[in-house]
């Protein structure tokens, strides 16, 4: 396991940016996350600094000694620069809480011992240590592939369990810090791009329907975030009382396909009844992205969302979904500052963001609009 | 004088589109208009249909027989298609009132005998017959050149007076239908582009100052029109009591230069204090104009105004002021329909307008933005 590995943020080799796989017109990625704790150690929220240090060292050593070691890069988050932690959160490799060392009901502790192991180069697997649980393992797949992600994480889980003794109760199952995770300790989630449902105002219906099924819909950057770029995370709320397999089948085969079909229907209606208006929106978005000199993250995400819709619907030539997905990541504050190699105040980021977008979407590069009829 | 001449709307050979001349960064054009009536004939508003016919025939014949004949094209407006009349008004060759055959306090009379003689190919001179006065002669010059326009119209006036007997009163001067024109019968006006004063909110100050000096400020398309594209017409309200020469000197040497300096100051301040914001506005305007699929006349004029400002301030490379001026004219409803060779409802015009703008401003044609730093 490398302690000096480097994420290649310049290229879109990250699994969930690929823009292919099943239903990738709507589903960016599928993720499975497991919460695991070490037997005989207090939960992170109740652990002393020395307990946490002990958990961290143990996990790092065991992962280092495991057969996963070769593909993993280790980052000690409490020793990392804040900007790098934010960058990892922007890539969904660690939670937002982990950036500041937050635990439920506690003050932020940026220097609390915690870390993450990341599989390179595709970032399909990451293992957070001392998040809310001792271990939070997540596997990610492009498109709708909860099954594939689950098979992967199941195998990883077994391999880790060979070296680490998990806290497990014969009746309750895997013990987790938060009661909603107790039992299978699994959380499934899919990242959905739902621009048409937002445009037709039907997104609230989806949100209510999801809540009725004990599913959560959140913005792209996780809990509490806004629906930036029309990207939503749909995930199960509880794991207790249902088998992993039931949850998986329900989400993968029923619920997500239903949302996908709903979004596609909305897109078809827009194409049939408001095609010119839709093309106008998509091309204006491209025009502004290609020409703006100053742009906020919110506006850029909104415009990139329109671009992604245009690409998926075949309204834009020569632009790949992967490029748009990658740009959605590169324009995030920490990525932008890492690309520039310096910290920047918001005003400078807005200028740098506009430059980045111009460079990547400039004329003659991508998305040459078809000649006017 | 040709009765079958044709305006070349595809090219920007029209004098006031040239975008050169003195103070052309602010002043699009200078215009002088004379109101003249024929001795012994009732004013147009009091004339019978047969009187008007007589005036029309007389003027046409005399102009045809004059030494101006060679350069003039004659259009009998009552026989022209409504679209062509609107097109002439969009080019400022006839008044808006003339399109529908309107006279103060009277109903519209589209078939009322009236016409216009237009000098080709530069349209520097036009002579309206049976507008509010029997003859309204106007000369136009690019940039700030009221002196040049006045010298030209003075000469034209003399040449016409050799063949037509004007109504003249030894004490009041030239008799005109509207009392505000009696005396010298002259109206001076300049077309000003004042985007910076609009942005800084100082345009109202200019308007009030103008009113205090008995000057009128109107939108680009004349009386009652909005300030579309930040283009304003500044003109004297009355002619009685001041000599032509006094009016001319006052406007040409004092008032207009003061407004020009005021606008330039506002531009300098924007450049110094809000350069990035200004560049952002200008380039976003270019981006939308290059990419929109549907666009209203109001939005297009607003964006072209920003483009013109960008060109004049050297923020845009490779785009000529003349191109922007020409586009401001080509996107007007009648021009757009003539270019397409068909009448179109508003929705179709918005699509055609967007296509036209893309064609003229498309990538690789003009205004290639400089490479990002």
XYZ file of C-alpha atoms in Angstrom:
746
model
C 0.000 0.000 0.000
C 1.473 3.279 -1.114
C 1.671 6.165 1.266
C 2.749 8.457 -1.521
C 0.282 7.567 -4.263
C -1.337 10.376 -6.128
C -4.789 10.831 -7.511
C -4.724 11.810 -11.151
C -7.263 14.591 -11.099
C -6.414 15.735 -14.618
C -7.847 12.658 -16.220
C -11.293 11.164 -15.956
C -10.144 7.680 -14.989
C -12.418 7.685 -11.977
C -15.037 4.970 -12.227
C -18.066 7.169 -11.643
C -17.058 9.731 -14.252
C -16.928 7.217 -17.084
C -20.455 7.906 -18.259
C -21.100 4.399 -19.481
C -22.765 1.289 -18.118
C -26.453 0.452 -17.810
C -28.924 3.361 -17.882
C -26.025 5.796 -17.941
C -28.249 8.389 -19.598
C -29.747 8.887 -16.139
C -27.621 6.949 -13.647
C -24.107 8.320 -13.164
C -23.043 5.717 -10.667
C -24.039 3.059 -8.167
C -22.472 2.807 -4.752
C -22.595 0.284 -1.933
C -21.272 1.203 1.469
C -20.706 -1.047 4.473
C -20.326 0.110 8.069
C -18.047 -2.106 10.156
C -16.570 -1.791 13.619
C -13.744 -3.593 15.346
C -14.690 -5.979 18.118
C -13.699 -4.838 21.610
C -13.094 -1.189 20.644
C -15.477 1.671 21.559
C -17.397 3.322 18.721
C -15.576 6.338 17.314
C -17.897 8.850 19.000
C -17.086 7.327 22.379
C -13.430 6.651 21.721
C -10.567 8.596 23.260
C -7.928 10.085 21.042
C -5.660 7.168 21.907
C -8.420 4.641 21.061
C -8.837 6.279 17.709
C -5.113 6.283 17.110
C -5.079 2.569 17.947
C -7.957 1.840 15.528
C -6.287 3.860 12.826
C -2.925 2.125 13.207
C -4.529 -1.291 13.348
C -6.583 -0.754 10.215
C -3.708 0.737 8.278
C -1.365 -2.094 9.209
C -3.907 -4.809 8.413
C -4.799 -3.250 5.085
C -1.079 -2.864 4.356
C -0.554 -6.535 5.090
C -3.618 -7.686 3.126
C -3.729 -8.770 -0.492
C -5.514 -5.466 -1.236
C -2.347 -3.601 -0.411
C -1.008 -3.267 -3.928
C -3.909 -1.240 -5.333
C -4.454 0.949 -2.289
C -3.183 4.421 -1.504
C -3.305 5.538 2.124
C -4.057 9.096 3.248
C -3.770 10.086 6.934
C -6.475 12.708 6.909
C -5.525 14.463 10.149
C -2.089 15.121 8.683
C -3.359 16.129 5.240
C -3.931 19.700 4.128
C -7.535 20.886 4.468
C -7.660 21.485 0.708
C -6.706 17.856 0.026
C -9.366 16.606 2.388
C -11.960 18.731 0.604
C -10.699 17.389 -2.700
C -11.258 13.820 -1.518
C -14.777 14.730 -0.407
C -15.493 16.326 -3.782
C -14.538 12.971 -5.340
C -16.896 11.212 -2.906
C -13.946 9.230 -1.498
C -14.569 10.487 2.022
C -17.643 12.040 3.613
C -18.051 15.753 4.162
C -17.958 15.065 7.907
C -14.514 13.532 7.554
C -13.107 16.717 6.067
C -13.464 18.572 9.350
C -13.326 15.551 11.662
C -16.986 15.851 12.578
C -18.929 13.284 14.548
C -22.655 13.491 15.412
C -23.192 15.814 18.363
C -19.497 16.712 18.652
C -17.338 19.677 17.740
C -15.207 19.555 14.632
C -11.793 17.986 15.341
C -9.590 18.515 12.301
C -6.674 16.742 13.970
C -8.641 13.673 15.131
C -6.825 10.537 13.913
C -8.579 9.276 10.804
C -7.663 8.095 7.367
C -8.740 6.620 4.082
C -7.460 3.915 1.760
C -8.268 4.469 -1.892
C -7.980 2.003 -4.751
C -6.096 3.460 -7.709
C -6.403 4.400 -10.474
C -10.159 3.972 -10.781
C -11.166 4.899 -7.204
C -13.754 2.150 -7.307
C -13.029 1.252 -3.701
C -12.363 3.427 -0.696
C -12.112 2.506 2.988
C -12.648 5.277 5.501
C -11.200 4.703 8.964
C -12.665 6.502 11.990
C -15.555 8.079 10.248
C -18.721 7.503 12.304
C -17.796 3.790 12.272
C -14.300 2.346 12.511
C -14.528 1.258 8.911
C -16.742 2.463 6.159
C -16.063 0.587 2.967
C -17.512 1.802 -0.298
C -17.513 0.380 -3.791
C -18.660 2.337 -6.754
C -19.636 1.433 -10.331
C -20.473 3.502 -13.369
C -24.142 3.433 -14.455
C -26.774 1.318 -12.751
C -24.803 -1.567 -11.289
C -25.638 -2.012 -7.627
C -25.275 -5.763 -8.176
C -21.726 -5.402 -9.441
C -20.814 -2.980 -6.684
C -22.329 -5.309 -4.114
C -20.472 -8.364 -5.386
C -17.244 -6.369 -5.237
C -17.804 -5.033 -1.727
C -18.879 -8.449 -0.491
C -15.555 -9.852 -1.621
C -13.605 -6.922 -0.147
C -15.533 -7.270 3.106
C -14.564 -10.948 3.329
C -10.934 -10.173 2.644
C -10.829 -7.492 5.344
C -12.667 -9.733 7.791
C -9.871 -12.273 7.443
C -7.512 -9.786 9.080
C -9.793 -7.641 11.239
C -12.227 -8.946 13.861
C -15.586 -7.188 13.261
C -18.083 -6.368 16.044
C -20.997 -8.699 15.317
C -24.056 -9.648 17.331
C -25.666 -13.012 16.573
C -29.149 -11.485 16.747
C -28.631 -7.888 15.505
C -25.899 -8.546 12.969
C -23.029 -6.092 12.399
C -22.986 -3.439 15.101
C -22.798 0.139 13.880
C -22.591 3.532 15.477
C -25.852 4.759 13.992
C -28.924 2.580 14.584
C -30.130 3.075 11.001
C -27.112 1.092 9.844
C -27.317 -1.767 12.331
C -28.001 -5.207 10.891
C -26.599 -5.660 7.451
C -24.774 -2.355 7.843
C -25.199 -1.773 4.153
C -26.229 1.341 2.323
C -27.015 1.368 -1.363
C -27.103 4.565 -3.329
C -27.311 5.721 -6.900
C -26.350 9.070 -8.334
C -29.100 10.213 -10.710
C -29.174 13.017 -13.233
C -32.765 14.271 -13.347
C -32.809 17.530 -15.315
C -36.042 16.856 -17.202
C -37.987 16.044 -14.048
C -36.703 19.271 -12.546
C -37.737 21.234 -15.647
C -41.223 19.755 -15.710
C -41.569 20.328 -11.969
C -42.055 16.616 -11.256
C -38.946 16.237 -9.116
C -40.956 16.859 -5.951
C -43.201 13.920 -6.784
C -40.140 11.701 -6.991
C -38.901 13.058 -3.692
C -42.201 12.323 -1.948
C -42.465 8.863 -3.486
C -38.924 8.109 -2.319
C -39.684 9.251 1.216
C -42.753 7.005 1.273
C -40.453 4.074 0.527
C -37.971 5.071 3.266
C -35.509 6.236 0.674
C -33.576 9.474 0.926
C -33.003 11.863 -1.954
C -30.109 14.252 -1.484
C -28.123 16.638 -3.642
C -24.976 15.497 -5.376
C -22.577 16.281 -2.581
C -24.387 14.230 0.068
C -26.437 15.138 3.098
C -27.714 18.667 3.309
C -26.436 19.668 -0.111
C -28.575 21.322 -2.709
C -29.600 19.643 -5.938
C -26.666 21.197 -7.743
C -26.508 20.296 -11.390
C -29.773 18.339 -11.128
C -27.788 15.453 -9.691
C -29.455 13.566 -6.881
C -28.369 10.730 -4.635
C -31.048 8.156 -3.944
C -30.285 5.805 -1.050
C -31.938 3.545 1.477
C -32.481 5.059 4.929
C -32.463 1.961 7.104
C -30.930 -1.478 6.882
C -32.549 -3.120 9.892
C -35.361 -5.565 9.135
C -34.544 -6.263 5.513
C -31.944 -8.566 4.103
C -29.189 -7.044 1.986
C -30.452 -9.113 -0.897
C -34.015 -7.792 -0.599
C -32.785 -4.203 -0.488
C -30.529 -4.767 -3.453
C -33.182 -6.380 -5.613
C -35.768 -3.786 -4.684
C -33.521 -0.853 -5.580
C -31.693 -2.322 -8.550
C -34.601 -3.991 -10.258
C -37.616 -1.952 -9.263
C -37.169 1.472 -7.755
C -34.239 2.899 -9.704
C -35.513 1.613 -13.073
C -38.842 3.273 -12.289
C -37.185 6.656 -11.621
C -35.046 6.216 -14.740
C -38.144 5.555 -16.835
C -39.878 8.572 -15.302
C -36.952 10.851 -16.193
C -36.744 9.400 -19.705
C -40.440 9.974 -20.223
C -40.031 13.612 -19.161
C -37.125 13.956 -21.618
C -39.162 12.437 -24.454
C -41.988 14.868 -23.755
C -39.578 17.825 -23.760
C -38.079 16.613 -27.044
C -41.453 16.136 -28.669
C -43.271 19.193 -27.411
C -40.566 21.745 -26.620
C -37.634 20.693 -28.763
C -36.622 24.175 -29.898
C -36.839 25.570 -26.370
C -34.786 22.643 -25.107
C -32.131 23.056 -27.822
C -32.056 26.754 -27.063
C -31.426 26.074 -23.373
C -28.700 23.513 -24.131
C -26.877 25.708 -26.648
C -27.149 28.841 -24.565
C -25.595 26.855 -21.726
C -22.746 25.881 -24.048
C -22.419 29.482 -25.216
C -22.125 30.850 -21.708
C -19.722 28.096 -20.590
C -17.526 28.813 -23.608
C -17.476 32.550 -23.114
C -18.001 33.534 -19.480
C -15.111 35.266 -17.695
C -16.524 34.805 -14.201
C -18.764 31.964 -13.073
C -20.075 30.629 -9.774
C -20.136 26.943 -8.955
C -23.940 26.955 -8.847
C -24.342 28.506 -12.279
C -21.632 26.304 -13.788
C -23.275 23.150 -12.422
C -26.662 24.233 -13.748
C -25.206 24.858 -17.197
C -23.170 21.630 -17.218
C -26.323 19.768 -16.297
C -27.986 21.175 -19.418
C -24.927 20.200 -21.443
C -25.068 16.648 -20.108
C -28.735 16.473 -21.051
C -27.879 17.761 -24.518
C -25.165 15.136 -24.946
C -27.367 12.275 -23.764
C -30.234 13.357 -26.026
C -27.956 13.696 -29.041
C -28.526 17.443 -29.331
C -24.805 18.199 -29.107
C -22.219 16.720 -31.414
C -18.716 15.776 -30.453
C -18.956 16.163 -26.709
C -18.615 13.096 -24.472
C -20.625 12.562 -21.335
C -17.338 11.730 -19.612
C -16.016 15.213 -20.397
C -19.069 16.855 -18.858
C -18.937 14.594 -15.788
C -15.253 15.317 -15.377
C -15.833 19.066 -15.652
C -18.510 18.865 -12.955
C -15.759 17.606 -10.687
C -12.911 19.840 -11.867
C -14.873 23.042 -11.236
C -15.385 22.187 -7.552
C -13.444 24.564 -5.274
C -10.690 22.210 -4.054
C -10.118 20.678 -7.488
C -9.881 24.108 -9.017
C -7.308 25.213 -6.474
C -5.280 22.020 -6.848
C -5.250 22.426 -10.614
C -3.953 25.959 -10.132
C -1.524 24.839 -7.456
C -2.613 27.557 -5.061
C -5.330 28.542 -2.648
C -7.644 31.184 -4.005
C -10.452 33.334 -2.610
C -13.913 32.838 -4.086
C -13.613 35.755 -6.520
C -10.420 34.310 -8.031
C -11.971 30.835 -8.163
C -14.829 32.206 -10.221
C -12.391 33.590 -12.763
C -10.285 30.390 -12.754
C -13.437 28.292 -13.152
C -14.485 30.279 -16.211
C -11.001 29.857 -17.718
C -11.031 26.121 -17.086
C -14.420 25.747 -18.748
C -13.335 27.802 -21.745
C -10.208 25.696 -22.137
C -12.129 22.432 -22.074
C -15.190 23.489 -24.023
C -13.596 26.044 -26.339
C -14.503 26.171 -29.984
C -12.956 23.598 -32.228
C -12.397 21.307 -29.282
C -15.772 19.782 -28.542
C -19.398 20.211 -29.258
C -19.233 22.032 -32.535
C -22.853 22.989 -33.043
C -24.298 21.614 -36.279
C -24.598 24.182 -39.061
C -27.795 26.203 -38.947
C -30.439 24.778 -41.282
C -34.759 58.504 -60.876
C -35.319 54.796 -60.741
C -38.730 53.434 -59.870
C -37.314 49.939 -59.648
C -34.163 50.488 -57.607
C -33.500 48.123 -54.771
C -32.020 48.597 -51.370
C -29.157 46.224 -50.745
C -30.071 45.050 -47.284
C -27.471 42.282 -47.303
C -24.567 44.658 -47.181
C -23.787 47.429 -44.750
C -23.337 50.170 -47.304
C -25.774 52.393 -45.488
C -24.098 55.542 -44.250
C -25.186 55.280 -40.630
C -24.020 51.679 -40.264
C -20.439 52.453 -41.226
C -19.239 52.842 -37.668
C -16.602 55.421 -38.484
C -16.316 59.177 -38.398
C -15.817 61.523 -35.461
C -16.657 60.180 -31.988
C -17.955 56.992 -33.568
C -17.295 55.123 -30.333
C -20.417 56.830 -29.034
C -22.120 58.559 -31.955
C -23.547 56.216 -34.590
C -24.844 58.939 -36.845
C -25.869 62.545 -37.257
C -29.018 63.568 -39.018
C -30.494 66.831 -40.229
C -34.102 67.026 -41.274
C -35.915 69.864 -42.986
C -39.662 70.334 -43.131
C -40.901 72.055 -46.283
C -44.302 72.683 -47.765
C -45.439 73.706 -51.218
C -46.817 77.184 -51.602
C -50.536 77.336 -52.275
C -51.289 73.755 -51.209
C -53.068 72.870 -47.943
C -50.964 71.135 -45.261
C -51.173 67.355 -45.502
C -53.469 67.026 -42.475
C -55.982 69.350 -44.123
C -55.539 68.085 -47.659
C -58.080 66.001 -49.537
C -57.031 62.758 -51.123
C -56.871 64.525 -54.465
C -54.715 67.342 -52.995
C -52.312 64.766 -51.646
C -52.206 62.946 -54.953
C -51.414 66.257 -56.618
C -48.599 67.012 -54.164
C -47.202 63.530 -54.586
C -47.227 63.674 -58.377
C -45.735 67.153 -58.405
C -42.885 66.228 -56.069
C -42.102 63.005 -57.867
C -42.062 64.714 -61.254
C -39.901 67.604 -60.060
C -37.424 65.295 -58.343
C -37.376 63.127 -61.462
C -36.595 66.167 -63.576
C -33.959 67.515 -61.144
C -30.227 66.867 -61.181
C -30.726 64.637 -58.117
C -32.633 62.183 -60.249
C -29.771 59.861 -61.035
C -29.031 58.826 -57.467
C -32.610 58.627 -56.268
C -34.926 55.627 -55.972
C -38.635 56.364 -55.677
C -41.058 54.299 -53.587
C -44.803 54.964 -53.722
C -45.580 53.967 -50.171
C -49.350 53.594 -50.549
C -48.719 50.997 -53.235
C -45.890 49.226 -51.390
C -46.323 46.116 -49.290
C -46.694 46.809 -45.557
C -43.542 44.761 -44.899
C -41.522 46.989 -47.246
C -42.822 50.116 -45.555
C -41.776 48.715 -42.183
C -38.384 47.852 -43.620
C -37.888 51.469 -44.737
C -38.842 52.669 -41.254
C -36.376 50.223 -39.675
C -33.695 51.876 -41.833
C -34.875 55.310 -40.656
C -35.671 56.258 -44.251
C -39.279 57.001 -43.441
C -40.987 57.729 -40.136
C -43.014 55.161 -38.244
C -46.088 57.297 -38.893
C -45.548 56.946 -42.618
C -45.725 53.160 -42.423
C -49.418 53.237 -41.586
C -50.224 56.603 -43.158
C -50.760 58.278 -39.803
C -51.222 62.001 -39.292
C -51.639 63.728 -35.918
C -55.217 63.372 -34.669
C -56.288 61.256 -37.636
C -56.982 57.594 -38.259
C -54.382 55.471 -39.993
C -54.768 55.610 -43.790
C -52.513 52.960 -45.306
C -53.627 53.878 -48.817
C -53.133 57.643 -48.440
C -50.949 58.887 -51.329
C -47.406 59.275 -50.048
C -43.917 58.363 -51.098
C -40.214 58.589 -50.486
C -37.151 59.238 -52.610
C -33.994 57.546 -51.361
C -30.409 58.189 -52.445
C -28.589 54.942 -53.302
C -26.450 53.142 -52.411
C -25.557 54.932 -49.179
C -29.046 56.130 -48.166
C -27.497 59.383 -46.985
C -30.465 61.337 -48.281
C -34.143 60.603 -48.207
C -37.076 62.811 -49.091
C -40.458 61.903 -47.647
C -43.492 63.240 -49.463
C -46.798 63.711 -47.632
C -45.556 62.909 -44.193
C -46.794 65.592 -41.787
C -45.313 68.148 -44.182
C -45.351 67.965 -47.963
C -41.617 67.378 -47.945
C -39.374 66.146 -45.212
C -35.801 65.995 -46.371
C -33.209 64.220 -44.280
C -29.472 63.868 -44.623
C -27.481 61.503 -42.529
C -23.768 61.110 -41.763
C -21.798 58.489 -39.885
C -20.342 59.593 -36.540
C -20.687 63.126 -35.202
C -21.041 65.244 -38.302
C -24.034 67.520 -38.016
C -22.029 70.144 -39.894
C -21.472 67.837 -42.840
C -25.066 66.693 -42.846
C -26.237 70.289 -42.660
C -24.023 71.413 -45.528
C -25.367 68.549 -47.606
C -29.035 69.222 -46.823
C -28.574 72.922 -47.410
C -27.346 72.196 -50.894
C -30.133 69.662 -51.522
C -32.690 72.134 -50.208
C -31.464 74.774 -52.655
C -31.592 72.349 -55.528
C -35.153 71.324 -54.718
C -36.207 74.928 -54.209
C -35.139 75.629 -57.777
C -37.944 73.395 -58.986
C -40.509 73.552 -56.170
C -42.048 76.723 -54.761
C -41.863 76.453 -50.950
C -44.388 78.032 -48.557
C -42.412 80.798 -46.872
C -43.460 83.712 -44.676
C -41.158 86.749 -44.589
C -41.556 87.012 -40.816
C -41.987 83.382 -39.633
C -39.758 81.680 -42.189
C -40.634 78.304 -43.685
C -44.170 77.310 -42.817
C -44.609 73.851 -41.352
C -47.515 71.722 -40.207
C -46.288 71.476 -36.632
C -45.534 74.767 -34.839
C -42.387 73.333 -33.244
C -40.856 73.172 -36.714
C -41.883 76.621 -37.972
C -39.053 79.017 -38.700
C -35.950 77.291 -39.893
C -37.922 74.062 -40.159
C -34.777 72.179 -39.240
C -34.338 69.325 -36.814
C -30.936 68.058 -35.816
C -30.500 64.693 -34.225
C -27.731 62.311 -33.284
C -27.940 58.592 -32.623
C -25.952 57.812 -29.468
C -24.837 54.492 -28.015
C -24.849 54.935 -24.244
C -24.411 51.478 -22.673
C -22.045 52.555 -19.901
C -24.326 55.367 -18.735
C -27.173 52.873 -18.646
C -25.071 50.394 -16.637
C -23.974 53.002 -14.119
C -27.552 54.285 -13.857
C -26.586 57.776 -15.031
C -28.728 57.733 -18.158
C -31.606 59.421 -16.333
C -29.363 62.351 -15.474
C -28.610 62.781 -19.163
C -32.298 62.590 -19.965
C -33.159 65.303 -17.439
C -30.290 67.523 -18.549
C -31.461 67.160 -22.149
C -35.024 68.085 -21.236
C -33.766 71.189 -19.443
C -32.146 72.269 -22.698
C -35.323 71.609 -24.722
C -33.778 68.534 -26.252
C -35.596 65.248 -26.640
C -34.063 61.856 -25.912
C -35.838 58.945 -27.529
C -35.126 55.288 -28.166
C -33.475 54.161 -31.354
C -36.632 53.734 -33.391
C -37.893 57.250 -32.771
C -40.769 58.674 -30.797
C -42.304 56.415 -28.188
C -39.800 53.633 -28.671
C -37.886 52.058 -25.838
C -34.149 52.444 -25.380
C -33.509 49.239 -27.284
C -29.864 48.331 -27.482
C -28.881 51.361 -25.403
C -29.207 53.485 -28.511
C -30.755 56.894 -28.018
C -31.731 59.698 -30.350
C -30.958 63.148 -29.100
C -32.674 65.968 -31.004
C -33.800 69.547 -30.680
C -37.467 70.041 -29.806
C -38.141 73.467 -31.292
C -36.699 75.541 -34.105
C -38.537 78.791 -33.550
C -36.509 81.603 -32.030
C -33.050 80.262 -32.790
C -31.123 80.398 -36.007
C -30.179 77.164 -37.700
C -26.571 78.100 -37.201
C -26.960 78.644 -33.448
C -28.709 75.320 -33.031
C -26.076 73.553 -35.088
C -23.129 75.016 -33.204
C -24.744 74.412 -29.842
C -25.433 70.738 -30.561
C -22.364 69.893 -32.608
C -19.776 71.710 -30.557
C -21.171 71.739 -27.048
C -24.012 69.451 -26.117
C -23.193 66.254 -28.022
C -19.468 66.382 -27.153
C -20.461 66.737 -23.505
C -22.684 63.630 -23.618
C -19.943 61.767 -25.506
C -17.423 62.679 -22.820
C -19.854 61.641 -20.102
C -20.353 58.217 -21.698
C -16.592 57.804 -22.243
C -15.949 58.621 -18.609
C -18.452 55.981 -17.510
C -16.727 53.469 -19.814
C -13.309 54.304 -18.391
C -14.611 53.805 -14.877
C -16.109 50.446 -15.804
C -12.827 49.410 -17.418
C -10.755 50.476 -14.455
C -12.950 49.301 -11.612
C -15.033 46.476 -13.025
C -13.030 45.208 -15.966
C -13.574 41.501 -15.342
C -17.294 41.976 -14.817
C -17.465 44.015 -17.993
C -15.511 41.441 -20.017
C -17.735 38.747 -18.576
C -20.856 40.606 -19.721
C -19.440 41.222 -23.187
C -18.282 37.637 -23.726
C -21.440 36.102 -22.308
C -23.363 38.266 -24.758
C -21.201 36.890 -27.580
C -21.687 33.348 -26.259
C -25.452 33.628 -26.211
C -25.612 35.329 -29.614
C -23.460 32.564 -31.076
C -25.459 29.738 -29.578
C -29.088 30.705 -28.964
C -31.743 28.866 -30.958
C -34.547 31.308 -30.129
C -34.125 35.002 -29.411
C -36.393 38.019 -29.034
C -35.598 41.371 -30.600
C -35.241 42.969 -27.155
C -32.721 40.426 -25.881
C -30.782 40.452 -29.155
C -30.514 44.248 -29.108
C -29.356 44.208 -25.492
C -26.662 41.654 -26.290
C -25.560 43.398 -29.492
C -25.239 46.587 -27.492
C -22.793 44.818 -25.165
C -20.936 43.482 -28.197
C -20.652 46.954 -29.661
C -19.285 48.218 -26.367
C -16.796 45.336 -26.353
C -15.643 46.163 -29.888
C -15.262 49.861 -29.195
C -13.322 49.221 -25.976
C -11.017 46.717 -27.675
C -12.247 43.823 -25.540
C -13.218 41.766 -28.595
C -10.841 40.900 -31.380
C -11.738 40.614 -35.016
C -15.235 42.002 -34.900
C -16.034 45.270 -36.679
C -18.392 47.869 -35.333
C -19.991 47.922 -38.758
C -20.891 44.243 -38.419
C -22.592 44.839 -35.095
C -24.437 47.912 -36.397
C -25.547 45.984 -39.456
C -26.789 43.084 -37.329
C -28.819 45.496 -35.196
C -30.676 46.346 -38.378
C -30.880 42.871 -39.917
C -32.556 41.377 -36.849
C -35.443 43.842 -37.010
C -38.717 42.122 -37.927
C -39.182 43.392 -41.497
C -35.516 42.918 -42.406
C -35.589 39.400 -41.059
C -38.665 38.543 -43.098
C -37.243 40.125 -46.258
C -34.006 38.165 -45.825
C -36.066 34.994 -45.541
C -38.319 36.039 -48.404
C -41.465 35.302 -46.447
C -43.727 36.655 -43.757
C -43.312 34.884 -40.430
C -45.143 34.925 -37.112
C -43.184 36.128 -34.082
C -42.221 32.613 -32.937
C -40.643 31.819 -36.322
C -38.912 35.194 -36.379
C -37.251 34.398 -33.061
C -35.834 31.198 -34.498
C -34.772 32.916 -37.749
C -33.162 35.739 -35.762
C -31.100 33.275 -33.744
C -29.980 31.528 -36.968
C -29.009 34.814 -38.558
C -26.948 35.823 -35.534
C -25.217 32.424 -35.412
C -24.375 32.672 -39.101
C -22.857 36.121 -38.768
C -21.164 35.700 -35.408
C -20.346 31.992 -35.609
C -16.969 30.723 -34.437
C -14.079 31.224 -36.781
C -15.858 34.084 -38.456
C -15.495 37.017 -36.148
C -14.605 37.863 -32.625
C -12.435 34.918 -31.777
C -11.914 35.419 -28.085
C -8.246 35.754 -27.130
C -6.759 32.609 -25.588
C -7.277 32.359 -21.856
C -4.234 33.521 -19.933
